[in-house]
PDB file of C-alpha atoms in Angstrom:
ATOM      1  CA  UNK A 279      19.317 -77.959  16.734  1.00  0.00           C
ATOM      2  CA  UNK A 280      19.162 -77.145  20.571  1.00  0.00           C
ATOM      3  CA  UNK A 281      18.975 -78.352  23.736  1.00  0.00           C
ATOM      4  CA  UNK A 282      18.734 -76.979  27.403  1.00  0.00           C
ATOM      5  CA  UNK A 283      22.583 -78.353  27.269  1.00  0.00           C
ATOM      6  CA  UNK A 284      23.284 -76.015  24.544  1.00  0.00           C
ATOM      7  CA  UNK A 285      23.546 -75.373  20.775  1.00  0.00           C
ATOM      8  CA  UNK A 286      24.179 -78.446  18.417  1.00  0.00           C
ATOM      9  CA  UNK A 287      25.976 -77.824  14.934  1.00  0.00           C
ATOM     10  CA  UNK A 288      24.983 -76.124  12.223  1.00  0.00           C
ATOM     11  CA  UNK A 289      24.083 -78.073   9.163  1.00  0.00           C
ATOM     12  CA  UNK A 290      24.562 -76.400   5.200  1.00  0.00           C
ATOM     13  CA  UNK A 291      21.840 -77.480   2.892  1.00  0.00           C
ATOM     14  CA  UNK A 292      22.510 -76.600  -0.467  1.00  0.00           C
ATOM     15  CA  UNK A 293      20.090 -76.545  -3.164  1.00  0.00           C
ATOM     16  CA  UNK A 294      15.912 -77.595  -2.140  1.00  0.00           C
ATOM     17  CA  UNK A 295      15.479 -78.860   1.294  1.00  0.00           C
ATOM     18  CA  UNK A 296      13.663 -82.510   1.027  1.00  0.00           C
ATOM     19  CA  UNK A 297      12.858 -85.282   3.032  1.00  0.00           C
ATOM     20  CA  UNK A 298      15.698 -87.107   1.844  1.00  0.00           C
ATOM     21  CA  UNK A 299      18.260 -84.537   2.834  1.00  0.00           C
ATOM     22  CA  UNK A 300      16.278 -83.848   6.190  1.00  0.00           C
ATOM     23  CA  UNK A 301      16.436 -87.972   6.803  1.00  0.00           C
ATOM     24  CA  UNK A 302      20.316 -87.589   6.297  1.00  0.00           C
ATOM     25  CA  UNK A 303      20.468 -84.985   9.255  1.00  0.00           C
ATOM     26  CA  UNK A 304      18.148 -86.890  11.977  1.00  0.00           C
ATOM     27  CA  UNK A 305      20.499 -89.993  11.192  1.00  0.00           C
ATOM     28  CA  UNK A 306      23.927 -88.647  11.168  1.00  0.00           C
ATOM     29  CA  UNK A 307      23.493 -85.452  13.309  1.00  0.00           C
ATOM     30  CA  UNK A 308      20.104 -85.268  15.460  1.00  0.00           C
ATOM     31  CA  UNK A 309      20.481 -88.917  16.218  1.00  0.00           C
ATOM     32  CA  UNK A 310      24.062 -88.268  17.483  1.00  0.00           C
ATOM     33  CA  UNK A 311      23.429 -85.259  19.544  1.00  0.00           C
ATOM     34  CA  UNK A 312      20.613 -86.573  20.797  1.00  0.00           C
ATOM     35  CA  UNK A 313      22.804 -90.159  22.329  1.00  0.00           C
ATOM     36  CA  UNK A 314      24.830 -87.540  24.044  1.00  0.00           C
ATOM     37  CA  UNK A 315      22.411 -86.529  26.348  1.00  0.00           C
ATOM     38  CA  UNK A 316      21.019 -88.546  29.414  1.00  0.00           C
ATOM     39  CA  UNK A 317      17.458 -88.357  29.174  1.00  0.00           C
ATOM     40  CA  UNK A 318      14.792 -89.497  31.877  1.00  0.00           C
ATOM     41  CA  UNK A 319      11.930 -91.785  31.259  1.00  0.00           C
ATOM     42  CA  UNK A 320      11.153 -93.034  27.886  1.00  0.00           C
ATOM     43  CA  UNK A 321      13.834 -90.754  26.197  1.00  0.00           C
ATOM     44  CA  UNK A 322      13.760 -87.506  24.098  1.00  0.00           C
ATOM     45  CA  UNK A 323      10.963 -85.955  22.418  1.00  0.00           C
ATOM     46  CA  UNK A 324      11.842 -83.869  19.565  1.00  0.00           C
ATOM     47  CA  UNK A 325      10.526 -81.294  18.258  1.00  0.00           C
ATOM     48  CA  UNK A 326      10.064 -79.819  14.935  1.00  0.00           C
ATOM     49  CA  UNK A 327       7.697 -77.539  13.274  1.00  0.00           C
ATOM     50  CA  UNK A 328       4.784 -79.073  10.510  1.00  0.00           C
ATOM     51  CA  UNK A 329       6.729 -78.300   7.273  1.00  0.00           C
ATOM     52  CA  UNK A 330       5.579 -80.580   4.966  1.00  0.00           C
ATOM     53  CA  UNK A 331       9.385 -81.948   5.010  1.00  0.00           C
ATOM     54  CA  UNK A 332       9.149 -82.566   8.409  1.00  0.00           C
ATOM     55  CA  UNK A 333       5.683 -84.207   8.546  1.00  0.00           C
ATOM     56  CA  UNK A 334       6.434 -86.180   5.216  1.00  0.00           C
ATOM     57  CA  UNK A 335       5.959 -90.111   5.739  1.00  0.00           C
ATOM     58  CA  UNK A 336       9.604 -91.063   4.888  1.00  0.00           C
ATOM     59  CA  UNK A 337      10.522 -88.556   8.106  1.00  0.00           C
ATOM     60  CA  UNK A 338       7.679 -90.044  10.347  1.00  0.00           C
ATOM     61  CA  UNK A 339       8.950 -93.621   9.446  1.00  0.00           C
ATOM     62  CA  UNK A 340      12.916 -92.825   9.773  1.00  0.00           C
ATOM     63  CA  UNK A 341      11.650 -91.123  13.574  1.00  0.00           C
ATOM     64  CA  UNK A 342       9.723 -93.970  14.873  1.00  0.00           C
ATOM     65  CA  UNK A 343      12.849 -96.451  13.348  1.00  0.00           C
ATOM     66  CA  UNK A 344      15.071 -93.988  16.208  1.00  0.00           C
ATOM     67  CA  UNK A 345      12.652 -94.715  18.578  1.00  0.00           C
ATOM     68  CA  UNK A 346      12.397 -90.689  18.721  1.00  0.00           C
ATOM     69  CA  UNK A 347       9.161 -89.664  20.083  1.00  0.00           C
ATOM     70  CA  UNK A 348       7.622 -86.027  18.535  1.00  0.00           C
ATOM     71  CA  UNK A 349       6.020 -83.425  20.236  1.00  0.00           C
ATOM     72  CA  UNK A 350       2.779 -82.505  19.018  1.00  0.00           C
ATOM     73  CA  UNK A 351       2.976 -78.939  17.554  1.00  0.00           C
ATOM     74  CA  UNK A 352       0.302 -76.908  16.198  1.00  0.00           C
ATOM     75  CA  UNK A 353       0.429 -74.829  13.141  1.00  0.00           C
ATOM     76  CA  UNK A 354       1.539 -71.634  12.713  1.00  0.00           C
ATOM     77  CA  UNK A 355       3.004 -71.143  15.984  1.00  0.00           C
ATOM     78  CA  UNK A 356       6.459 -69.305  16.386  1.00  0.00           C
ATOM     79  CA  UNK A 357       5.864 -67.790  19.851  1.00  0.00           C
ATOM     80  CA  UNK A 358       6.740 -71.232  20.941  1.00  0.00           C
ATOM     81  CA  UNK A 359       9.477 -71.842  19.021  1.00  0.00           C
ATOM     82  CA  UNK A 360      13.035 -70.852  20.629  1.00  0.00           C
ATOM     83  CA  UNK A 361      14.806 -71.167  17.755  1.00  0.00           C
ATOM     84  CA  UNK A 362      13.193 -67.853  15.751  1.00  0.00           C
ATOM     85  CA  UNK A 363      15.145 -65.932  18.670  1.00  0.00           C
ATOM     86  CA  UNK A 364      18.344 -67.612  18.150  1.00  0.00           C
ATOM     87  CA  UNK A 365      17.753 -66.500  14.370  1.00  0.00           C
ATOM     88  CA  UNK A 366      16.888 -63.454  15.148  1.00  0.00           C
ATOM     89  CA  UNK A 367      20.260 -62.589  16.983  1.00  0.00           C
ATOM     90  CA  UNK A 368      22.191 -64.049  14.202  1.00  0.00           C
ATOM     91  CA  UNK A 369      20.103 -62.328  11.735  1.00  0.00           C
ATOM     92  CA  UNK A 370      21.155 -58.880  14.058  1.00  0.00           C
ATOM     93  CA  UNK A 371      25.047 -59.761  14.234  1.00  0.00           C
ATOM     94  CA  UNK A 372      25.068 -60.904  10.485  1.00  0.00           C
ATOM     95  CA  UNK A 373      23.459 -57.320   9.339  1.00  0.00           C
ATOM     96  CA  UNK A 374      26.314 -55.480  10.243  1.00  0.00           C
ATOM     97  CA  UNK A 375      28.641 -57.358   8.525  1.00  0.00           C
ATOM     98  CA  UNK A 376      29.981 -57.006   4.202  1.00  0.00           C
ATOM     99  CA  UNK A 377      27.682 -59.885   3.130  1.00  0.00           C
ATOM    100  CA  UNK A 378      26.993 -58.209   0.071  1.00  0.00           C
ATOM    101  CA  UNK A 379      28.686 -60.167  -2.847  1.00  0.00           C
ATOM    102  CA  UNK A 380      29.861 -62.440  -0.896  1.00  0.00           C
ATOM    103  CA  UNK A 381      30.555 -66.304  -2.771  1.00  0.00           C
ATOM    104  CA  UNK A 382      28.082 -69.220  -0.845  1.00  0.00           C
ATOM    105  CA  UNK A 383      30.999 -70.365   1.193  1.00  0.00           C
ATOM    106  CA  UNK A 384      32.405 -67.158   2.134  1.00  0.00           C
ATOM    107  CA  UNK A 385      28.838 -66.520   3.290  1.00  0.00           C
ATOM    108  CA  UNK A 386      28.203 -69.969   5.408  1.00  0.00           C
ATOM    109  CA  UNK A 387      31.680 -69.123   7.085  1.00  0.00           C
ATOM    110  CA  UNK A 388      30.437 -66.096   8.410  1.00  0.00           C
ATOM    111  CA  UNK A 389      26.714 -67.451   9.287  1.00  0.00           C
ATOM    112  CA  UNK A 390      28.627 -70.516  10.735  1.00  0.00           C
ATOM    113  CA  UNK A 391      31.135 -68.481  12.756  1.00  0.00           C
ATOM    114  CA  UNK A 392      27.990 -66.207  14.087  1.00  0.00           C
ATOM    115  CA  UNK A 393      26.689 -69.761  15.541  1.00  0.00           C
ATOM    116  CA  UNK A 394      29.678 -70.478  17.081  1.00  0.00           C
ATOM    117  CA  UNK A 395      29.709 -67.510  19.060  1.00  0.00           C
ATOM    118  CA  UNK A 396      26.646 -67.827  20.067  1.00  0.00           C
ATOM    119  CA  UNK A 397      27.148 -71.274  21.500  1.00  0.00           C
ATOM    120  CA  UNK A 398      29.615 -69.440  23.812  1.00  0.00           C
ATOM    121  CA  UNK A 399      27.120 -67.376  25.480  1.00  0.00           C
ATOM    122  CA  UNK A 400      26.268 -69.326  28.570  1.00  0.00           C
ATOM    123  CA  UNK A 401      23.203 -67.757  29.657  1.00  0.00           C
ATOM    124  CA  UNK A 402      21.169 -67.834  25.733  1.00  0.00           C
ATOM    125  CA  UNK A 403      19.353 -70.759  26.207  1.00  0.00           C
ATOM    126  CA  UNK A 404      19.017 -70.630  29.957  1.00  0.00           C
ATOM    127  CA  UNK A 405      16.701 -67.735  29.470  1.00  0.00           C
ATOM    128  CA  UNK A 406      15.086 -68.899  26.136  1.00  0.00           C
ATOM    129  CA  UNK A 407      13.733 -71.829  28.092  1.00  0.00           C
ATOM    130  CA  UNK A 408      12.735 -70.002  30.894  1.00  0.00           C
ATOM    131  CA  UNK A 409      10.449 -68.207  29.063  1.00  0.00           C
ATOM    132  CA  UNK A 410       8.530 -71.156  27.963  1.00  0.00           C
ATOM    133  CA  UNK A 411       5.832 -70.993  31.114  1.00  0.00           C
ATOM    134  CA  UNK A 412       5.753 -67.218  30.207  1.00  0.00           C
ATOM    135  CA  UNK A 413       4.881 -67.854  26.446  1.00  0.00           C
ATOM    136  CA  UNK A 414       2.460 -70.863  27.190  1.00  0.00           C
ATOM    137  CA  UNK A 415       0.484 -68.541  29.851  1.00  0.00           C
ATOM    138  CA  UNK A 416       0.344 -65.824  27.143  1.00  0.00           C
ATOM    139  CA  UNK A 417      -0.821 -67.378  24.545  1.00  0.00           C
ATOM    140  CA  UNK A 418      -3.689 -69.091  26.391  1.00  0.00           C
ATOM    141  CA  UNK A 419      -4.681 -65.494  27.701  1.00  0.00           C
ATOM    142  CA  UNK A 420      -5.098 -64.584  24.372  1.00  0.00           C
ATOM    143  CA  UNK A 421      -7.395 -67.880  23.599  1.00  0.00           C
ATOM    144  CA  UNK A 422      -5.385 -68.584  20.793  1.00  0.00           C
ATOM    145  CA  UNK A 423      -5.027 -65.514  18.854  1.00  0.00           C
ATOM    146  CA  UNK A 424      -1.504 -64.134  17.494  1.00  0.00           C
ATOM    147  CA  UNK A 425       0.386 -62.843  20.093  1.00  0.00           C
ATOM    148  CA  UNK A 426       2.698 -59.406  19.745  1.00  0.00           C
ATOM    149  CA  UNK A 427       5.478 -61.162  19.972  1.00  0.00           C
ATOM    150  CA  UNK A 428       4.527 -63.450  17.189  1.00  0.00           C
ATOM    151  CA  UNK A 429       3.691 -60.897  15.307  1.00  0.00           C
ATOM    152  CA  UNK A 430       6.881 -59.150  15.608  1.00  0.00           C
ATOM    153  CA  UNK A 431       8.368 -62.403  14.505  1.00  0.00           C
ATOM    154  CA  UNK A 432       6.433 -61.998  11.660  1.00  0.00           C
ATOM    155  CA  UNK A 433       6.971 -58.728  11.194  1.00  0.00           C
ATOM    156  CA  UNK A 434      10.893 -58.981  10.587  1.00  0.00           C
ATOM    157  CA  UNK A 435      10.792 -61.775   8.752  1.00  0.00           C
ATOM    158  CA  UNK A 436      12.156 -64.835  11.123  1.00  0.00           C
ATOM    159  CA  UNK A 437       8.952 -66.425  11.009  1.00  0.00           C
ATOM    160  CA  UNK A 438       5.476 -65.840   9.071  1.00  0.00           C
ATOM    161  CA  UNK A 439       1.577 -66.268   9.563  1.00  0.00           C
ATOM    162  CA  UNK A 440       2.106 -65.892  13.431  1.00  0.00           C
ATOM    163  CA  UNK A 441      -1.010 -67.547  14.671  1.00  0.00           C
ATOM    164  CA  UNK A 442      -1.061 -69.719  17.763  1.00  0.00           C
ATOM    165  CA  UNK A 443      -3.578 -72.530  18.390  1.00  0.00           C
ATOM    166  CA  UNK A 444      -3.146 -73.088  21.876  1.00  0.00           C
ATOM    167  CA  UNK A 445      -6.323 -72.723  24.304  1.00  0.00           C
ATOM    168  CA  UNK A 446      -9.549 -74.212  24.069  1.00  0.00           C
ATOM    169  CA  UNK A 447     -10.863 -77.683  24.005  1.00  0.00           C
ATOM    170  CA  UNK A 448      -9.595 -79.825  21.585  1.00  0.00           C
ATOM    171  CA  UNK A 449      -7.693 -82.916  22.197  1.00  0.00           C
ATOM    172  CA  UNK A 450      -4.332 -81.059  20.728  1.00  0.00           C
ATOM    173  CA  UNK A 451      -5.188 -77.692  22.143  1.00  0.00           C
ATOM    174  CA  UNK A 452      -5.590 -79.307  25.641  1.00  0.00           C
ATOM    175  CA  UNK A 453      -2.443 -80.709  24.999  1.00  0.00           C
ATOM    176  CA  UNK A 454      -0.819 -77.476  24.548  1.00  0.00           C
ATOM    177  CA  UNK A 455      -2.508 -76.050  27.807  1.00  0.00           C
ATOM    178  CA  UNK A 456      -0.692 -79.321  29.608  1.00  0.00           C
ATOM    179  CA  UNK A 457       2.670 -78.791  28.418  1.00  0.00           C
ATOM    180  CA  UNK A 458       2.200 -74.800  29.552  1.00  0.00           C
ATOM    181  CA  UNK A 459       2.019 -76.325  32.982  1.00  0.00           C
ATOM    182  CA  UNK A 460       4.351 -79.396  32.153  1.00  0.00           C
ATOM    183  CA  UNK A 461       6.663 -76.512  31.480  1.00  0.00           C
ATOM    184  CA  UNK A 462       5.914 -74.433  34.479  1.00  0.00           C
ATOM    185  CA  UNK A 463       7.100 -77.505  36.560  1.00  0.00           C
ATOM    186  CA  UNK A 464       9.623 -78.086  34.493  1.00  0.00           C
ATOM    187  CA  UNK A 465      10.980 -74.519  35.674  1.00  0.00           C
ATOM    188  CA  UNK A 466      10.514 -75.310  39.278  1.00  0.00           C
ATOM    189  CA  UNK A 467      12.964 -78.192  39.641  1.00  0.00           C
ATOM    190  CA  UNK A 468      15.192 -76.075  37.667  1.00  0.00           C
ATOM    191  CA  UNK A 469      14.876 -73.351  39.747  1.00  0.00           C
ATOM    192  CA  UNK A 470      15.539 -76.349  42.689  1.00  0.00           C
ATOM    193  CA  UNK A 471      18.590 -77.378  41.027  1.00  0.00           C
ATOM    194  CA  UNK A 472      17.546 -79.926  38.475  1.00  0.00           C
ATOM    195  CA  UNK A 473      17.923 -78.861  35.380  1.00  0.00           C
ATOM    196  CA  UNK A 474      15.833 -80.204  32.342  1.00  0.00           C
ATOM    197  CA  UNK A 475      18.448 -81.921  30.095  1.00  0.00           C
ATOM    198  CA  UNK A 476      16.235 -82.274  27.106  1.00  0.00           C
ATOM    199  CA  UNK A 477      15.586 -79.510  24.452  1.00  0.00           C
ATOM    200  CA  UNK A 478      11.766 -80.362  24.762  1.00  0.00           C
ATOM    201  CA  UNK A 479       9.856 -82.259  27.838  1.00  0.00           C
ATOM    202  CA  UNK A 480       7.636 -85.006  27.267  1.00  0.00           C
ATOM    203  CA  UNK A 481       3.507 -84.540  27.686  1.00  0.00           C
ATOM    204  CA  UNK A 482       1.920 -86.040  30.324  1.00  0.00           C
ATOM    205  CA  UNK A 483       0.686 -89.315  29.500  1.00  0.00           C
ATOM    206  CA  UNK A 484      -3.613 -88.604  27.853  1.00  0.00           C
TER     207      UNK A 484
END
């Protein structure tokens, strides 16, 4: 999980990831991270991408129960997803290290120490979130089609069928072309000394 404020922890699943175990992490670790942060307005939106775990009904119900609004994502869209670069660094560091072998909790000790140190790094998000105005601009260039930097993502593995649906005229697409400029603003009071606290900004209101 991240926010502009920073990394969150690092959750282990072991064994199938389900609604049930996903429900156990928005109540005792999203929830909590999220109560630590002073939002404006209505509160946070989260975000999340459209696994089925995440869009199963047992998730939607447990989210509105927080009173934890969603961003509206659409499929297949990694180019706006922050968290594929975090991976990918980790991914980086982790390669040069003896993982072969290595027992499932000598393994999460060295993927969870690699998170640690990248919660140190000061400037990480900072820049991931700047690019968001950059991303949204690109990808509604391209009217919608998969970006090169999606397809790299693709391309090494962090994330898969890199198509964005992002320009054009329907009521979720428009959406998407709103929060590029949400964003963009969002980046100006930054820039003015206000600095977003939430991991992800809420739409305009349709």
């Amino acid at each position: 999980m991240t926010t502009k404020d920073g990394l969150g922890p690092l959750v282990r699943i072991d064994g199938k990831f389900t609604a049930n175990k996903y429900c156990e992490i928005l109540t005792t670790v999203a929830h909590c991270e999220l109560a630590k942060v002073q939002f404006s307005g209505a509160g946070p939106v989260f975000q999340h991408d459209r696994s089925p775990v995440h869009t199963s009904k047992k998730v939607e119900a447990l989210l509105h129960q927080l009173n934890i609004a969603v961003l509206e994502w659409p499929p297949q869209s990694p180019d706006f997803n922050i968290i594929g670069n975090i991976w990918g660094q980790m991914k980086a560091a982790l390669a040069s290290k003896p993982l072969h072998g290595m027992s499932r909790d000598s393994l999460w000790r060295a993927v969870h120490a690699e998170w640690e140190r990248l919660k140190l790094d000061a400037t990480l998000l900072d820049s991931l979130y700047s690019s968001l105005p950059r991303r949204m601009a690109v990808a509604i260039a391209s009217g919608g089609d998969a970006t090169s930097q999606a397809k790299r993502l693709s391309d090494t593995g962090i994330m898969h069928n890199a198509m964005i649906y992002c320009a054009g005229t329907t009521p979720l697409k428009q959406k998407y072309r709103q929060f590029g400029h949400m964003t963009a603003a969002s980046q100006s009071r930054r820039s003015a000394g206000s600095i977003p606290r939430s991991l992800l900004c809420r739409l305009p209101a349709p």
